[in-house]
Short mmCIF file of C-alpha atoms and ligand atoms in Angstrom, two decimals:
data_model
loop_
_atom_site.label_atom_id
_atom_site.label_comp_id
_atom_site.label_asym_id
_atom_site.label_seq_id
_atom_site.Cartn_x
_atom_site.Cartn_y
_atom_site.Cartn_z
CA MET A 190 133.96 71.28 22.98
CA ASP A 191 134.02 74.48 24.90
CA LYS A 192 135.08 72.98 28.16
CA ASN A 193 138.56 72.15 26.92
CA ASN A 194 140.13 75.33 28.16
CA SER A 195 139.24 74.81 31.79
CA SER A 196 142.10 75.02 34.20
CA GLU A 197 142.06 71.37 35.21
CA ASN A 198 142.44 70.35 31.60
CA GLN A 199 145.29 72.73 31.03
CA GLU A 200 147.53 70.75 33.32
CA GLN A 201 147.06 67.55 31.39
CA GLU A 202 147.35 69.08 27.97
CA GLU A 203 150.66 69.63 26.28
CA GLN A 204 149.28 72.66 24.40
CA VAL A 205 147.50 75.64 25.94
CA VAL A 206 145.91 78.31 23.78
CA ASN A 207 143.69 81.00 25.23
CA PRO A 208 143.72 84.81 25.06
CA TRP A 209 146.31 85.03 27.84
CA GLU A 210 148.52 82.10 27.27
CA VAL A 211 149.92 80.32 24.26
CA SER A 212 152.30 77.51 25.01
CA ALA A 213 153.16 74.07 23.73
CA LYS A 214 155.75 71.44 24.49
CA GLY A 215 156.84 71.49 20.86
CA LYS A 216 155.19 73.18 17.95
CA ILE A 217 151.60 74.32 18.18
CA ASP A 218 149.41 71.66 16.60
CA TYR A 219 147.00 73.81 14.59
CA ASP A 220 144.97 70.88 13.29
CA LYS A 221 144.25 69.85 16.82
CA LEU A 222 143.35 73.47 17.66
CA ILE A 223 140.84 73.64 14.80
CA GLU A 224 139.26 70.42 15.97
CA LYS A 225 139.20 71.45 19.62
CA PHE A 226 137.79 74.94 18.98
CA GLY A 227 135.39 73.69 16.31
CA CYS A 228 136.35 76.13 13.55
CA GLN A 229 137.01 75.26 9.93
CA ARG A 230 140.11 75.20 7.83
CA LEU A 231 140.27 77.92 5.21
CA ASP A 232 140.51 75.94 1.99
CA GLN A 233 141.62 76.89 -1.51
CA SER A 234 138.06 77.18 -2.79
CA ILE A 235 137.36 80.03 -0.33
CA ILE A 236 140.61 81.78 -1.29
CA ASP A 237 139.70 81.52 -4.97
CA ARG A 238 136.27 82.93 -4.15
CA VAL A 239 137.80 85.92 -2.36
CA ALA A 240 139.95 86.61 -5.39
CA ARG A 241 136.95 86.37 -7.71
CA LEU A 242 134.64 88.53 -5.60
CA THR A 243 137.18 91.28 -4.94
CA GLY A 244 138.82 91.21 -8.34
CA ARG A 245 142.26 91.21 -6.68
CA PRO A 246 144.89 88.57 -6.15
CA PRO A 247 144.53 86.99 -2.71
CA HIS A 248 146.70 88.55 -0.01
CA VAL A 249 149.97 86.75 0.71
CA PHE A 250 148.60 85.85 4.18
CA LEU A 251 145.82 83.93 2.43
CA ARG A 252 148.09 82.32 -0.15
CA ARG A 253 150.52 81.14 2.54
CA ALA A 254 147.74 80.08 4.97
CA VAL A 255 148.82 82.57 7.66
CA PHE A 256 145.08 83.10 7.99
CA PHE A 257 144.21 79.42 8.02
CA ALA A 258 140.93 78.97 9.89
CA HIS A 259 137.50 80.51 9.89
CA ARG A 260 133.96 80.42 11.15
CA ASP A 261 131.21 81.19 8.64
CA PHE A 262 133.45 83.23 6.36
CA ASN A 263 131.64 81.58 3.46
CA GLU A 264 128.38 83.11 4.72
CA ILE A 265 129.97 86.56 4.60
CA LEU A 266 131.00 85.84 1.02
CA ASP A 267 127.53 84.55 0.16
CA ALA A 268 125.98 87.72 1.49
CA TYR A 269 128.55 89.92 -0.25
CA GLU A 270 127.82 88.12 -3.50
CA ARG A 271 124.11 88.92 -3.06
CA GLY A 272 125.10 92.58 -2.72
CA GLU A 273 124.77 92.74 1.08
CA LYS A 274 127.31 94.68 3.10
CA PHE A 275 129.24 93.69 6.21
CA TYR A 276 131.65 95.39 8.58
CA LEU A 277 135.06 94.40 9.97
CA TYR A 278 135.91 94.31 13.62
CA THR A 279 139.35 93.80 15.11
CA GLY A 280 141.26 95.02 18.13
CA ARG A 281 144.36 95.27 20.23
CA GLY A 282 145.08 95.03 23.91
CA PRO A 283 147.44 97.93 24.54
CA SER A 284 149.90 96.25 26.91
CA SER A 285 153.14 97.69 25.58
CA GLU A 286 154.54 100.82 24.04
CA ALA A 287 156.07 99.25 20.95
CA LEU A 288 154.48 96.71 18.70
CA HIS A 289 156.41 93.77 17.32
CA LEU A 290 155.98 92.32 13.85
CA GLY A 291 153.49 89.72 15.06
CA HIS A 292 151.17 92.53 16.25
CA LEU A 293 151.16 94.04 12.78
CA VAL A 294 149.98 90.83 11.06
CA PRO A 295 146.24 91.13 11.83
CA PHE A 296 146.25 94.85 11.00
CA MET A 297 148.07 94.40 7.72
CA PHE A 298 145.50 91.78 6.79
CA THR A 299 142.54 93.84 7.99
CA LYS A 300 143.73 96.74 5.87
CA TYR A 301 143.74 94.45 2.82
CA LEU A 302 140.21 93.26 3.64
CA GLN A 303 139.00 96.84 4.06
CA ASP A 304 140.46 97.88 0.69
CA ALA A 305 139.39 94.73 -1.13
CA PHE A 306 135.78 94.65 0.11
CA LYS A 307 135.33 98.40 0.66
CA VAL A 308 133.71 98.03 4.05
CA PRO A 309 133.77 99.91 7.35
CA LEU A 310 136.02 98.82 10.18
CA VAL A 311 135.84 99.21 13.94
CA ILE A 312 138.99 98.74 16.01
CA GLN A 313 138.66 98.14 19.73
CA LEU A 314 141.52 99.13 22.03
CA THR A 315 140.95 97.10 25.17
CA ASP A 316 142.72 99.40 27.63
CA ASP A 317 140.36 98.10 30.31
CA GLU A 318 141.44 94.49 29.60
CA LYS A 319 145.13 95.29 29.89
CA CYS A 320 144.57 97.39 33.00
CA MET A 321 142.98 94.35 34.64
CA TRP A 322 145.32 91.66 33.40
CA LYS A 323 148.66 93.44 33.28
CA ASN A 324 148.50 95.42 36.45
CA LEU A 325 148.70 98.72 34.58
CA THR A 326 147.03 101.81 35.96
CA VAL A 327 143.96 103.17 34.19
CA GLU A 328 145.93 106.19 33.01
CA GLU A 329 148.87 104.15 31.73
CA SER A 330 146.59 101.80 29.80
CA GLN A 331 144.85 104.75 28.21
CA ARG A 332 148.15 106.30 27.26
CA LEU A 333 149.31 103.06 25.67
CA ALA A 334 146.01 102.78 23.79
CA ARG A 335 146.65 106.14 22.12
CA GLU A 336 150.27 105.27 21.37
CA ASN A 337 149.22 101.97 19.83
CA ALA A 338 146.52 103.75 17.83
CA LYS A 339 149.32 105.60 16.03
CA ASP A 340 150.93 102.32 15.00
CA ILE A 341 147.58 101.01 13.85
CA ILE A 342 146.85 104.13 11.83
CA ALA A 343 150.32 103.85 10.31
CA CYS A 344 149.19 100.56 8.73
CA GLY A 345 147.26 102.71 6.27
CA PHE A 346 143.62 102.50 7.29
CA ASP A 347 141.13 104.70 5.51
CA ALA A 348 139.86 107.39 7.90
CA SER A 349 136.58 107.64 6.03
CA LYS A 350 135.84 103.98 6.79
CA THR A 351 137.51 103.38 10.17
CA PHE A 352 136.45 104.00 13.77
CA ILE A 353 139.02 103.34 16.46
CA PHE A 354 137.84 103.40 20.07
CA SER A 355 139.22 102.90 23.55
CA ASP A 356 136.94 100.99 25.92
CA PHE A 357 137.51 103.50 28.72
CA ASP A 358 136.27 106.28 26.45
CA TYR A 359 133.58 104.64 24.42
CA VAL A 360 131.79 102.05 26.59
CA GLY A 361 128.37 103.36 27.53
CA GLY A 362 125.05 103.95 25.82
CA SER A 363 124.06 101.36 23.22
CA PHE A 364 127.40 99.57 23.57
CA TYR A 365 126.82 99.06 27.29
CA LYS A 366 123.25 97.93 26.69
CA ASN A 367 124.58 95.18 24.45
CA MET A 368 127.18 94.24 27.07
CA VAL A 369 124.44 93.78 29.66
CA LYS A 370 122.27 91.77 27.25
CA ILE A 371 125.26 89.52 26.49
CA ALA A 372 126.23 89.16 30.15
CA LYS A 373 122.68 88.01 31.00
CA CYS A 374 123.02 85.12 28.52
CA VAL A 375 126.29 83.76 29.96
CA THR A 376 126.39 81.82 33.21
CA TYR A 377 129.36 81.87 35.53
CA ASN A 378 129.90 78.17 34.82
CA LYS A 379 130.02 78.94 31.14
CA VAL A 380 132.81 81.59 31.36
CA VAL A 381 134.76 79.34 33.68
CA GLY A 382 134.43 76.59 31.07
CA ILE A 383 135.48 78.80 28.17
CA PHE A 384 138.20 80.90 29.80
CA GLY A 385 139.38 78.83 32.76
CA PHE A 386 138.82 81.55 35.42
CA THR A 387 139.39 80.37 38.96
CA GLY A 388 137.99 81.45 42.32
CA GLU A 389 141.09 83.58 42.86
CA ASP A 390 140.61 85.69 39.73
CA HIS A 391 139.16 89.11 40.44
CA ILE A 392 135.65 89.73 39.18
CA GLY A 393 136.87 92.29 36.65
CA LYS A 394 138.22 89.42 34.58
CA VAL A 395 135.00 87.46 34.82
CA SER A 396 132.99 90.44 33.68
CA PHE A 397 135.26 91.41 30.79
CA PRO A 398 134.24 89.03 27.97
CA PRO A 399 131.03 90.94 27.12
CA VAL A 400 133.20 94.03 26.45
CA GLN A 401 135.06 92.23 23.70
CA ALA A 402 131.87 90.58 22.47
CA ALA A 403 129.77 93.75 22.10
CA PRO A 404 131.53 95.22 19.00
CA SER A 405 130.40 92.09 17.09
CA PHE A 406 126.91 93.58 17.04
CA PRO A 407 126.16 96.57 14.83
CA SER A 408 123.83 98.23 17.32
CA SER A 409 126.86 98.89 19.54
CA PHE A 410 127.73 101.66 17.07
CA PRO A 411 124.61 103.78 16.59
CA HIS A 412 126.62 106.58 14.95
CA LEU A 413 127.59 104.13 12.21
CA PHE A 414 124.96 101.41 11.88
CA THR A 415 121.58 102.80 12.98
CA GLY A 416 118.86 100.91 11.14
CA MET A 417 121.29 98.19 10.11
CA ASP A 418 120.79 95.62 12.84
CA ASN A 419 121.07 92.89 10.23
CA LEU A 420 124.57 93.92 9.15
CA ARG A 421 127.01 91.04 9.38
CA CYS A 422 130.36 91.30 11.15
CA LEU A 423 133.66 89.69 10.11
CA ILE A 424 136.44 89.48 12.70
CA PRO A 425 140.05 89.01 11.59
CA CYS A 426 142.13 87.88 14.59
CA ALA A 427 144.79 85.52 15.81
CA ILE A 428 143.27 82.20 16.84
CA ASP A 429 143.93 82.76 20.55
CA GLN A 430 140.98 85.20 20.54
CA ASP A 431 138.59 82.45 19.49
CA PRO A 432 137.19 81.82 23.03
CA TYR A 433 135.73 85.34 23.17
CA PHE A 434 133.93 84.84 19.95
CA ARG A 435 132.78 81.31 20.66
CA MET A 436 130.96 82.90 23.56
CA THR A 437 129.68 85.75 21.34
CA ARG A 438 128.44 83.37 18.66
CA ASP A 439 126.67 81.34 21.30
CA VAL A 440 124.59 84.29 22.53
CA ALA A 441 124.03 86.08 19.20
CA PRO A 442 120.87 84.24 18.08
CA ARG A 443 119.25 84.75 21.49
CA LEU A 444 119.72 88.50 21.03
CA GLY A 445 118.43 88.45 17.47
CA TYR A 446 121.80 89.14 15.82
CA HIS A 447 123.83 87.35 13.25
CA LYS A 448 126.73 85.36 14.69
CA PRO A 449 129.96 87.20 13.86
CA ALA A 450 132.13 85.42 11.30
CA LEU A 451 135.83 84.91 11.98
CA ILE A 452 138.97 84.59 9.94
CA GLU A 453 141.81 83.42 12.14
CA SER A 454 145.61 83.45 11.90
CA LEU A 455 148.50 81.39 13.12
CA PHE A 456 150.76 82.89 15.74
CA PHE A 457 153.80 84.75 14.54
CA PRO A 458 156.73 82.66 15.76
CA ALA A 459 159.40 83.90 18.13
CA LEU A 460 162.93 84.31 16.79
CA GLN A 461 164.06 81.40 18.95
CA GLY A 462 161.64 78.97 17.33
CA GLU A 463 158.09 78.02 16.89
CA THR A 464 156.89 77.01 20.33
CA GLY A 465 154.36 79.71 20.93
CA LYS A 466 153.68 83.41 20.69
CA MET A 467 156.42 85.90 21.23
CA SER A 468 156.98 86.92 24.79
CA ALA A 469 156.69 90.59 25.64
CA SER A 470 159.07 90.06 28.51
CA ASP A 471 161.97 89.00 26.29
CA PRO A 472 162.92 91.81 23.86
CA ASN A 473 165.24 89.42 21.99
CA SER A 474 162.39 87.09 21.08
CA ALA A 475 160.89 89.52 18.60
CA ILE A 476 161.60 92.31 16.17
CA TYR A 477 159.88 95.51 17.16
CA VAL A 478 158.72 98.30 14.90
CA THR A 479 160.99 100.58 16.93
CA ASP A 480 164.12 98.46 16.31
CA SER A 481 166.92 100.11 14.36
CA GLY A 482 168.37 98.51 11.25
CA LYS A 483 171.31 97.45 13.37
CA ASP A 484 169.01 95.87 16.00
CA ILE A 485 167.22 93.95 13.28
CA LYS A 486 170.40 92.65 11.75
CA ASN A 487 171.80 91.64 15.13
CA LYS A 488 168.66 89.91 16.27
CA ILE A 489 168.28 87.91 13.08
CA ASN A 490 171.94 86.89 12.99
CA LYS A 491 172.14 86.08 16.66
CA TYR A 492 168.73 84.72 17.63
CA ALA A 493 166.79 83.56 14.58
CA PHE A 494 166.67 79.78 14.95
CA SER A 495 168.26 78.13 11.95
CA GLY A 496 167.40 74.82 10.35
CA GLY A 497 170.79 74.84 8.63
CA GLN A 498 173.43 72.22 9.46
CA ASP A 499 176.26 72.84 11.92
CA SER A 500 179.03 72.85 9.32
CA VAL A 501 179.14 73.98 5.72
CA GLU A 502 180.11 70.46 4.63
CA ASN A 503 177.08 68.93 6.36
CA HIS A 504 174.88 71.71 5.09
CA ARG A 505 175.93 71.09 1.49
CA LYS A 506 175.32 67.40 2.07
CA TYR A 507 172.02 67.36 3.99
CA GLY A 508 170.48 70.76 3.31
CA ALA A 509 168.46 72.87 5.76
CA ASN A 510 165.49 71.65 7.72
CA LEU A 511 162.90 74.17 6.53
CA GLU A 512 160.29 72.92 8.97
CA VAL A 513 162.06 74.52 11.94
CA ASP A 514 163.90 77.35 10.19
CA ILE A 515 162.76 80.76 11.44
CA PRO A 516 164.17 82.91 8.62
CA ILE A 517 162.20 80.77 6.18
CA LYS A 518 159.08 81.13 8.28
CA TYR A 519 159.46 84.89 8.44
CA LEU A 520 160.04 85.08 4.69
CA GLY A 521 156.80 83.16 4.32
CA PHE A 522 155.04 86.07 6.02
CA PHE A 523 156.81 88.98 4.38
CA LEU A 524 158.45 87.99 1.08
CA GLU A 525 155.58 88.59 -1.33
CA ASP A 526 157.09 87.11 -4.45
CA ASP A 527 155.95 83.45 -4.55
CA ALA A 528 158.53 82.39 -7.16
CA GLU A 529 161.39 83.93 -5.22
CA LEU A 530 160.31 82.24 -1.99
CA GLU A 531 160.05 78.92 -3.76
CA TYR A 532 163.52 79.38 -5.18
CA ILE A 533 165.00 80.11 -1.75
CA ARG A 534 163.20 77.15 -0.22
CA THR A 535 164.51 74.83 -2.91
CA GLU A 536 168.09 76.07 -2.86
CA TYR A 537 168.34 76.33 0.93
CA GLY A 538 166.56 73.00 1.47
CA ALA A 539 169.06 71.35 -0.91
CA GLY A 540 172.03 72.91 0.87
CA ARG A 541 173.08 75.06 -2.06
CA MET A 542 172.14 78.23 -0.20
CA LEU A 543 173.54 78.92 3.29
CA THR A 544 171.75 80.22 6.36
CA GLY A 545 173.71 83.47 6.18
CA GLU A 546 172.37 84.25 2.72
CA VAL A 547 168.79 83.59 3.77
CA LYS A 548 169.23 85.70 6.86
CA LYS A 549 170.66 88.50 4.79
CA GLN A 550 167.68 88.52 2.50
CA LEU A 551 165.26 88.51 5.46
CA THR A 552 167.20 91.31 7.13
CA GLU A 553 166.84 93.49 4.07
CA ILE A 554 163.10 92.90 3.79
CA LEU A 555 162.44 93.56 7.45
CA MET A 556 164.65 96.65 7.59
CA GLU A 557 162.71 98.11 4.71
CA MET A 558 159.38 97.18 6.26
CA VAL A 559 160.24 98.59 9.66
CA GLU A 560 161.62 101.75 8.14
CA ARG A 561 158.45 102.22 6.11
CA HIS A 562 156.39 101.77 9.28
CA ARG A 563 158.60 104.15 11.21
CA ARG A 564 158.09 106.85 8.64
CA ALA A 565 154.33 106.26 8.45
CA ARG A 566 154.02 106.39 12.21
CA ALA A 567 156.03 109.58 12.45
CA ALA A 568 153.52 111.17 10.09
CA VAL A 569 150.57 110.32 12.37
CA THR A 570 149.68 113.44 14.34
CA ASP A 571 147.57 113.78 17.49
CA GLU A 572 144.87 115.41 15.37
CA MET A 573 144.76 112.30 13.18
CA VAL A 574 144.36 110.06 16.24
CA ASP A 575 141.54 112.30 17.45
CA ALA A 576 139.94 112.13 13.99
CA PHE A 577 140.02 108.32 13.85
CA MET A 578 138.71 108.08 17.43
CA ALA A 579 135.93 110.67 17.09
CA VAL A 580 132.41 109.25 17.50
CA ARG A 581 131.12 110.30 14.10
CA PRO A 582 129.12 109.00 11.16
CA LEU A 583 131.11 107.64 8.21
CA PRO A 584 128.96 108.61 5.23
CA ASN A 585 131.24 106.96 2.62
CA MET A 586 132.00 103.82 4.54
CA PHE A 587 130.61 101.38 1.96
CA ARG A 588 132.03 103.10 -1.08
N1 LIG B 677 141.92 90.95 23.41
C1 LIG B 677 142.70 91.41 22.30
C2 LIG B 677 144.16 91.55 22.74
O1 LIG B 677 144.51 91.41 23.87
C3 LIG B 677 142.22 92.74 21.80
C4 LIG B 677 140.95 92.65 20.98
C5 LIG B 677 139.76 93.20 21.34
C6 LIG B 677 140.77 91.96 19.75
N2 LIG B 677 138.82 92.93 20.40
C7 LIG B 677 139.40 92.18 19.40
C8 LIG B 677 141.61 91.22 18.90
C9 LIG B 677 138.88 91.68 18.23
C10 LIG B 677 141.07 90.71 17.74
C11 LIG B 677 139.71 90.92 17.40
O2 LIG B 677 145.01 91.77 21.90
#
């Protein structure tokens, strides 16, 4: 299964999904992706179980299948039910100053998981990764990591349960020992098979995967998890990160660790339509957390791909095609009221509601969300960033 991402195969395949590229001729075929990667679909019985175990309604991203695939999530829940603890691990490659809405999705969900399960969280900022892939200087990547940390903190994480680290600052000691142990278990042929590296790629890229793998093992964080080598790890991420963790899961038993469990999301679609991830190079393909209300309104009105008909008469007659409609997709992520979403879908789909009305509703929701984020981020001080990033024990992390 693993060999499917190799570069030769990429040319023949109409859909490419790996940590550096997400593209498809049409829509991403997520069923095919699940099959190819070998993960499992997140079914209703698991969602019900999460609700039961946490005593809270399932997050909207679970109800709407934004997080739609997993690996061994049921084992995490089994362990949790037995009274065992686990920790969360997620991350961000700091490649840009401002985050767009798609970047917030895994963090919003991780925050819910942290609150619902009351568990510690480690957040990796892969400034080294972006320095190597994006042609950023070491200093610029580090600066972006700190800037992005502010946006991440603004999502509301609990400082008494959260450790944020930059690779450039933190890699060393026990973390580095795990990297070396992981690296020794992975042949060159294997990484080429998983990631599609070629002979022209610099060796920094080839040597990076153990950096992203290491946080999956509790002993990489002695200030947090000393004496807890058996602690399980759950990784919320977008499904393009799966190759890293396929590799990690492959080596885990050989190092005497549990395989990390994963809970994986869809990609947040670009305004122009659902053909892949948003492109950082086109500012009009996404809504950024730094966009003004006016920007948001303009972008939605001008660029959000509509499934509505070309004239009001035809729209009233045929209704909107919800399958391709971006405002409907975005509402699926961010309009929390299930009944209201269903109402809009029905009315719009039947042509009784017009695209403009749906866009207006979306604009209001996003303006409020972005404004809330802007205020939260403005309240994040340098001292708070230092506090989250300090290598320190978290005595109340399981409470
Ligand atoms: N490689 C990821 C990115 O470019 C960052 C990352 C590091 C990550 N560790 C992770 C993402 C764990 C999800 C889970 O964004």
